[in-house]
PDB file of C-alpha atoms and ligand atoms in Angstrom:
ATOM      1  CA  MET A   1     103.693  92.310  89.859  1.00 42.00           C
ATOM      2  CA  LEU A   2     101.962  89.587  91.774  1.00 46.00           C
ATOM      3  CA  PHE A   3      98.424  90.138  90.625  1.00 44.00           C
ATOM      4  CA  ARG A   4      98.457  89.859  86.841  1.00 45.00           C
ATOM      5  CA  ASN A   5      95.812  87.204  87.058  1.00 43.00           C
ATOM      6  CA  LYS A   6      92.862  88.235  89.182  1.00 52.00           C
ATOM      7  CA  LYS A   7      92.253  84.706  90.413  1.00 57.00           C
ATOM      8  CA  ARG A   8      95.803  84.204  91.625  1.00 69.00           C
ATOM      9  CA  TYR A   9      95.915  85.179  95.264  1.00 79.00           C
ATOM     10  CA  VAL A  10      99.210  84.673  97.042  1.00 83.00           C
ATOM     11  CA  VAL A  11     100.501  85.297 100.550  1.00 89.00           C
ATOM     12  CA  HIS A  12     104.234  85.302 101.282  1.00 89.00           C
ATOM     13  CA  THR A  13     105.251  82.878 104.002  1.00 87.00           C
ATOM     14  CA  MET A  14     107.853  82.805 106.763  1.00 88.00           C
ATOM     15  CA  GLY A  15     111.287  82.334 105.204  1.00 87.00           C
ATOM     16  CA  ASP A  16     110.631  85.051 102.619  1.00 89.00           C
ATOM     17  CA  PRO A  17     112.901  88.028 103.444  1.00 91.00           C
ATOM     18  CA  VAL A  18     110.117  90.538 102.636  1.00 93.00           C
ATOM     19  CA  LEU A  19     108.493  89.531 105.953  1.00 94.00           C
ATOM     20  CA  ARG A  20     111.640  90.525 107.860  1.00 95.00           C
ATOM     21  CA  ALA A  21     112.128  93.978 106.322  1.00 97.00           C
ATOM     22  CA  VAL A  22     111.004  97.222 107.985  1.00 98.00           C
ATOM     23  CA  ALA A  23     108.282  98.556 105.679  1.00 98.00           C
ATOM     24  CA  GLN A  24     108.451 102.076 104.236  1.00 98.00           C
ATOM     25  CA  PRO A  25     105.920 104.811 105.121  1.00 98.00           C
ATOM     26  CA  VAL A  26     103.315 105.652 102.488  1.00 97.00           C
ATOM     27  CA  GLY A  27     103.607 109.199 101.105  1.00 94.00           C
ATOM     28  CA  ALA A  28     100.905 110.704  98.921  1.00 94.00           C
ATOM     29  CA  VAL A  29      98.319 108.063  98.013  1.00 95.00           C
ATOM     30  CA  THR A  30      98.626 107.072  94.344  1.00 96.00           C
ATOM     31  CA  PRO A  31      96.329 105.013  92.091  1.00 96.00           C
ATOM     32  CA  GLU A  32      98.801 102.141  92.634  1.00 96.00           C
ATOM     33  CA  HIS A  33      98.205 102.343  96.406  1.00 97.00           C
ATOM     34  CA  ARG A  34      94.446 102.202  95.829  1.00 97.00           C
ATOM     35  CA  GLN A  35      94.879  99.218  93.541  1.00 96.00           C
ATOM     36  CA  LEU A  36      97.013  97.479  96.164  1.00 96.00           C
ATOM     37  CA  ALA A  37      94.419  98.262  98.866  1.00 97.00           C
ATOM     38  CA  GLU A  38      91.682  96.659  96.748  1.00 95.00           C
ATOM     39  CA  LYS A  39      93.845  93.608  96.165  1.00 94.00           C
ATOM     40  CA  MET A  40      94.678  93.296  99.860  1.00 96.00           C
ATOM     41  CA  ILE A  41      90.981  93.258 100.702  1.00 96.00           C
ATOM     42  CA  GLU A  42      90.396  90.577  98.058  1.00 93.00           C
ATOM     43  CA  VAL A  43      93.282  88.516  99.430  1.00 92.00           C
ATOM     44  CA  VAL A  44      92.331  88.793 103.109  1.00 93.00           C
ATOM     45  CA  GLN A  45      88.761  87.820 102.250  1.00 92.00           C
ATOM     46  CA  ALA A  46      89.849  84.964  99.969  1.00 88.00           C
ATOM     47  CA  PHE A  47      92.062  83.552 102.723  1.00 87.00           C
ATOM     48  CA  GLU A  48      89.369  84.268 105.339  1.00 89.00           C
ATOM     49  CA  GLY A  49      91.877  86.173 107.465  1.00 93.00           C
ATOM     50  CA  VAL A  50      91.110  88.959 109.958  1.00 96.00           C
ATOM     51  CA  GLY A  51      94.076  91.100 108.920  1.00 97.00           C
ATOM     52  CA  LEU A  52      96.774  91.361 106.273  1.00 98.00           C
ATOM     53  CA  ALA A  53      99.855  93.572 106.094  1.00 98.00           C
ATOM     54  CA  ALA A  54     101.269  94.720 102.740  1.00 97.00           C
ATOM     55  CA  PRO A  55     104.580  92.797 103.212  1.00 96.00           C
ATOM     56  CA  GLN A  56     102.513  89.602 103.246  1.00 95.00           C
ATOM     57  CA  VAL A  57     101.614  90.289  99.626  1.00 93.00           C
ATOM     58  CA  GLY A  58     105.222  91.212  98.850  1.00 93.00           C
ATOM     59  CA  GLU A  59     104.974  95.015  99.158  1.00 96.00           C
ATOM     60  CA  SER A  60     107.221  96.493 101.840  1.00 97.00           C
ATOM     61  CA  ILE A  61     105.046  99.514 102.640  1.00 98.00           C
ATOM     62  CA  ARG A  62     103.085 100.553 105.725  1.00 98.00           C
ATOM     63  CA  MET A  63      99.599  99.500 104.669  1.00 98.00           C
ATOM     64  CA  VAL A  64      97.272  97.066 106.461  1.00 98.00           C
ATOM     65  CA  ALA A  65      93.878  95.543 105.621  1.00 98.00           C
ATOM     66  CA  PHE A  66      91.470  94.634 108.436  1.00 98.00           C
ATOM     67  CA  ASN A  67      88.628  92.174 107.997  1.00 97.00           C
ATOM     68  CA  LEU A  68      87.256  91.368 111.441  1.00 98.00           C
ATOM     69  CA  PRO A  69      83.712  90.059 111.758  1.00 97.00           C
ATOM     70  CA  LEU A  70      81.177  92.080 113.716  1.00 96.00           C
ATOM     71  CA  GLU A  71      80.766  89.014 115.952  1.00 96.00           C
ATOM     72  CA  SER A  72      84.304  89.555 117.268  1.00 96.00           C
ATOM     73  CA  MET A  73      83.012  92.532 119.280  1.00 96.00           C
ATOM     74  CA  SER A  74      83.892  92.225 122.984  1.00 96.00           C
ATOM     75  CA  ASP A  75      81.067  91.889 125.533  1.00 96.00           C
ATOM     76  CA  VAL A  76      82.133  95.280 126.824  1.00 96.00           C
ATOM     77  CA  PRO A  77      83.355  96.801 123.555  1.00 97.00           C
ATOM     78  CA  SER A  78      86.142  99.355 123.344  1.00 97.00           C
ATOM     79  CA  VAL A  79      85.482 102.642 121.524  1.00 97.00           C
ATOM     80  CA  GLY A  80      87.557 101.370 118.598  1.00 97.00           C
ATOM     81  CA  GLU A  81      85.595  98.148 118.221  1.00 98.00           C
ATOM     82  CA  GLU A  82      82.287 100.052 118.200  1.00 97.00           C
ATOM     83  CA  LYS A  83      83.601 102.530 115.677  1.00 97.00           C
ATOM     84  CA  LEU A  84      85.645 100.294 113.368  1.00 97.00           C
ATOM     85  CA  LEU A  85      84.052  96.828 113.307  1.00 97.00           C
ATOM     86  CA  PRO A  86      80.958  98.021 111.347  1.00 97.00           C
ATOM     87  CA  LYS A  87      83.313  99.495 108.696  1.00 95.00           C
ATOM     88  CA  MET A  88      85.130  96.254 107.854  1.00 96.00           C
ATOM     89  CA  PRO A  89      86.823  95.469 105.579  1.00 96.00           C
ATOM     90  CA  PHE A  90      89.033  98.548 105.242  1.00 95.00           C
ATOM     91  CA  VAL A  91      92.640  99.513 104.630  1.00 97.00           C
ATOM     92  CA  VAL A  92      94.784 101.917 106.643  1.00 98.00           C
ATOM     93  CA  ILE A  93      98.083 103.569 105.850  1.00 98.00           C
ATOM     94  CA  ASN A  94     100.926 104.478 108.205  1.00 98.00           C
ATOM     95  CA  PRO A  95      99.221 102.954 111.261  1.00 98.00           C
ATOM     96  CA  GLU A  96     100.768 103.604 114.683  1.00 98.00           C
ATOM     97  CA  ILE A  97     100.292 102.368 118.219  1.00 98.00           C
ATOM     98  CA  ILE A  98     100.531 105.454 120.412  1.00 98.00           C
ATOM     99  CA  SER A  99     100.319 103.652 123.752  1.00 98.00           C
ATOM    100  CA  VAL A 100      99.450 100.246 125.220  1.00 98.00           C
ATOM    101  CA  SER A 101      97.585  99.205 128.370  1.00 98.00           C
ATOM    102  CA  PRO A 102      99.645  97.873 131.279  1.00 98.00           C
ATOM    103  CA  ASP A 103      97.420  94.783 131.577  1.00 97.00           C
ATOM    104  CA  THR A 104      98.025  91.941 129.146  1.00 97.00           C
ATOM    105  CA  GLU A 105      96.049  89.051 127.697  1.00 96.00           C
ATOM    106  CA  MET A 106      97.049  85.619 126.476  1.00 95.00           C
ATOM    107  CA  ARG A 107      95.277  84.362 123.368  1.00 94.00           C
ATOM    108  CA  ASP A 108      95.969  81.871 120.557  1.00 94.00           C
ATOM    109  CA  GLU A 109      97.258  83.552 117.437  1.00 95.00           C
ATOM    110  CA  GLY A 110      97.796  82.440 113.880  1.00 94.00           C
ATOM    111  CA  CYS A 111      99.000  84.141 110.710  1.00 94.00           C
ATOM    112  CA  LEU A 112      98.361  83.700 106.997  1.00 92.00           C
ATOM    113  CA  SER A 113     102.152  83.745 106.559  1.00 91.00           C
ATOM    114  CA  LEU A 114     102.549  80.764 108.923  1.00 89.00           C
ATOM    115  CA  PRO A 115      99.688  78.468 107.995  1.00 83.00           C
ATOM    116  CA  ASP A 116      98.918  75.713 110.542  1.00 81.00           C
ATOM    117  CA  VAL A 117     100.865  77.374 113.371  1.00 89.00           C
ATOM    118  CA  TRP A 118      98.656  78.438 116.312  1.00 91.00           C
ATOM    119  CA  VAL A 119     100.265  79.426 119.599  1.00 92.00           C
ATOM    120  CA  PRO A 120      99.301  81.563 122.604  1.00 93.00           C
ATOM    121  CA  VAL A 121     100.808  85.052 122.534  1.00 95.00           C
ATOM    122  CA  GLU A 122     100.784  87.522 125.419  1.00 96.00           C
ATOM    123  CA  ARG A 123     100.053  91.109 124.395  1.00 97.00           C
ATOM    124  CA  PRO A 124      98.700  94.299 125.974  1.00 98.00           C
ATOM    125  CA  ALA A 125      94.906  94.035 126.272  1.00 97.00           C
ATOM    126  CA  ARG A 126      94.268  97.445 124.653  1.00 98.00           C
ATOM    127  CA  VAL A 127      96.124  99.880 122.442  1.00 98.00           C
ATOM    128  CA  PHE A 128      95.627 103.482 121.486  1.00 98.00           C
ATOM    129  CA  PHE A 129      95.628 103.331 117.703  1.00 98.00           C
ATOM    130  CA  ARG A 130      96.209 106.023 115.092  1.00 98.00           C
ATOM    131  CA  ALA A 131      96.083 105.593 111.307  1.00 98.00           C
ATOM    132  CA  ALA A 132      94.727 107.158 108.137  1.00 97.00           C
ATOM    133  CA  THR A 133      92.274 105.485 105.831  1.00 95.00           C
ATOM    134  CA  ILE A 134      93.165 105.320 102.160  1.00 92.00           C
ATOM    135  CA  ASP A 135      90.831 108.339 101.691  1.00 91.00           C
ATOM    136  CA  GLY A 136      92.767 110.387 104.228  1.00 92.00           C
ATOM    137  CA  GLU A 137      90.318 110.094 107.126  1.00 94.00           C
ATOM    138  CA  LEU A 138      92.098 110.069 110.492  1.00 97.00           C
ATOM    139  CA  ILE A 139      91.380 107.191 112.853  1.00 97.00           C
ATOM    140  CA  GLU A 140      92.286 107.689 116.512  1.00 98.00           C
ATOM    141  CA  CYS A 141      90.804 105.437 119.158  1.00 97.00           C
ATOM    142  CA  GLU A 142      91.383 102.910 121.891  1.00 98.00           C
ATOM    143  CA  CYS A 143      90.988  99.351 120.618  1.00 98.00           C
ATOM    144  CA  GLY A 144      90.624  96.201 122.708  1.00 98.00           C
ATOM    145  CA  GLY A 145      89.386  92.661 122.124  1.00 97.00           C
ATOM    146  CA  LEU A 146      90.335  90.835 118.956  1.00 97.00           C
ATOM    147  CA  LEU A 147      90.703  94.173 117.154  1.00 98.00           C
ATOM    148  CA  GLY A 148      93.348  95.394 119.617  1.00 98.00           C
ATOM    149  CA  ARG A 149      95.241  92.142 119.195  1.00 98.00           C
ATOM    150  CA  CYS A 150      94.926  92.172 115.413  1.00 98.00           C
ATOM    151  CA  ILE A 151      96.271  95.747 115.248  1.00 98.00           C
ATOM    152  CA  GLN A 152      99.347  94.716 117.253  1.00 98.00           C
ATOM    153  CA  HIS A 153      99.896  91.618 115.116  1.00 98.00           C
ATOM    154  CA  GLU A 154      99.603  93.508 111.810  1.00 98.00           C
ATOM    155  CA  LEU A 155     101.765  96.439 112.936  1.00 98.00           C
ATOM    156  CA  ASP A 156     104.462  93.940 113.949  1.00 98.00           C
ATOM    157  CA  HIS A 157     104.505  92.806 110.295  1.00 98.00           C
ATOM    158  CA  LEU A 158     105.382  96.365 109.241  1.00 98.00           C
ATOM    159  CA  ASP A 159     108.459  96.210 111.473  1.00 98.00           C
ATOM    160  CA  GLY A 160     109.580  92.827 110.157  1.00 98.00           C
ATOM    161  CA  LYS A 161     108.312  90.936 113.211  1.00 98.00           C
ATOM    162  CA  LEU A 162     106.241  87.767 113.288  1.00 96.00           C
ATOM    163  CA  PHE A 163     104.020  86.652 116.165  1.00 96.00           C
ATOM    164  CA  VAL A 164     106.233  83.651 116.849  1.00 94.00           C
ATOM    165  CA  ASP A 165     109.010  86.107 117.832  1.00 94.00           C
ATOM    166  CA  ARG A 166     106.873  86.945 120.879  1.00 95.00           C
ATOM    167  CA  VAL A 167     106.297  83.362 121.994  1.00 92.00           C
ATOM    168  CA  GLU A 168     108.151  81.583 124.803  1.00 86.00           C
ATOM    169  CA  PRO A 169     110.650  78.988 123.512  1.00 88.00           C
ATOM    170  CA  ALA A 170     108.820  76.218 125.416  1.00 87.00           C
ATOM    171  CA  GLU A 171     105.563  77.055 123.601  1.00 85.00           C
ATOM    172  CA  LEU A 172     107.335  77.340 120.284  1.00 87.00           C
ATOM    173  CA  ALA A 173     108.934  73.919 120.730  1.00 88.00           C
ATOM    174  CA  LYS A 174     105.455  72.397 120.430  1.00 88.00           C
ATOM    175  CA  VAL A 175     105.158  73.621 116.843  1.00 87.00           C
ATOM    176  CA  GLU A 176     108.814  73.219 115.949  1.00 86.00           C
ATOM    177  CA  ARG A 177     108.176  70.776 113.107  1.00 86.00           C
ATOM    178  CA  GLU A 178     105.567  73.017 111.451  1.00 84.00           C
ATOM    179  CA  MET A 179     107.907  75.998 111.878  1.00 84.00           C
ATOM    180  CA  ARG A 180     110.847  74.223 110.271  1.00 86.00           C
ATOM    181  CA  GLN A 181     108.724  73.048 107.350  1.00 83.00           C
ATOM    182  CA  MET A 182     107.325  76.541 106.937  1.00 79.00           C
ATOM    183  CA  GLN A 183     110.758  78.188 106.996  1.00 81.00           C
ATOM    184  CA  ARG A 184     112.119  75.739 104.394  1.00 82.00           C
ATOM    185  CA  TYR A 185     109.070  76.096 102.183  1.00 78.00           C
ATOM    186  CA  GLY A 186     109.133  79.898 102.503  1.00 74.00           C
ATOM    187  CA  GLU A 187     112.818  80.152 101.603  1.00 78.00           C
ATOM    188  CA  LYS A 188     112.228  78.062  98.505  1.00 76.00           C
ATOM    189  CA  HIS A 189     108.808  79.176  97.246  1.00 72.00           C
ATOM    190  CA  HIS A 190     108.259  82.468  99.118  1.00 63.00           C
ATOM    191  CA  PHE A 191     104.470  82.208  99.056  1.00 64.00           C
ATOM    192  CA  HIS A 192     101.523  79.917  99.014  1.00 61.00           C
ATOM    193  CA  ARG A 193      98.456  80.037  96.869  1.00 55.00           C
ATOM    194  CA  ILE A 194      94.899  79.113  97.371  1.00 50.00           C
ATOM    195  CA  LYS A 195      92.209  78.294  94.918  1.00 43.00           C
ATOM    196  CA  VAL A 196      89.304  80.684  94.937  1.00 45.00           C
ATOM    197  CA  LYS A 197      85.839  79.217  94.565  1.00 41.00           C
TER     198      LYS A 197
HETATM  199 ZN1   ZN B 201     100.293  87.798 110.331  1.00 57.94          ZN
END
């Protein structure tokens, strides 16, 4: 178990095989799931991330924590942003993308599992999102803006994909050194830690 010590927050980094596995669906919610959800919120806040998927903390299950600031709301907000941004942070289980918009957007993306790597990624501008909260409440809405992007990024994690898999080789070449270092470090240490104030 990763979290014996409350102050020890870790995120698994690229090179760790847990990030390449397809995560398992969550069945009935157990006290262990609730404990993991609480920890994921602590970790995503400690690392000041906007989202965190369970495989990033070493658990290959379909659970995601979102932690987007209210200020990330689009000028013309999607229904999902209006509904979900005021509820942050929260955890969902078995999230799904039902459909995506035909129009796409290019935006710089980073990931707690690939620290220091920021590259532009093209993704659909909006997604129709479905998930359950840890308390069994159904979420079903169209999400755009940073939220729509974050949902796509986090759900990729549950299928063993990383955002760099979606980047053009020419773009990726610009961060090749960081990527190589990350891969080597991840294969050896599997995670990085941060100190919490
Ligand atoms: Zn990520």
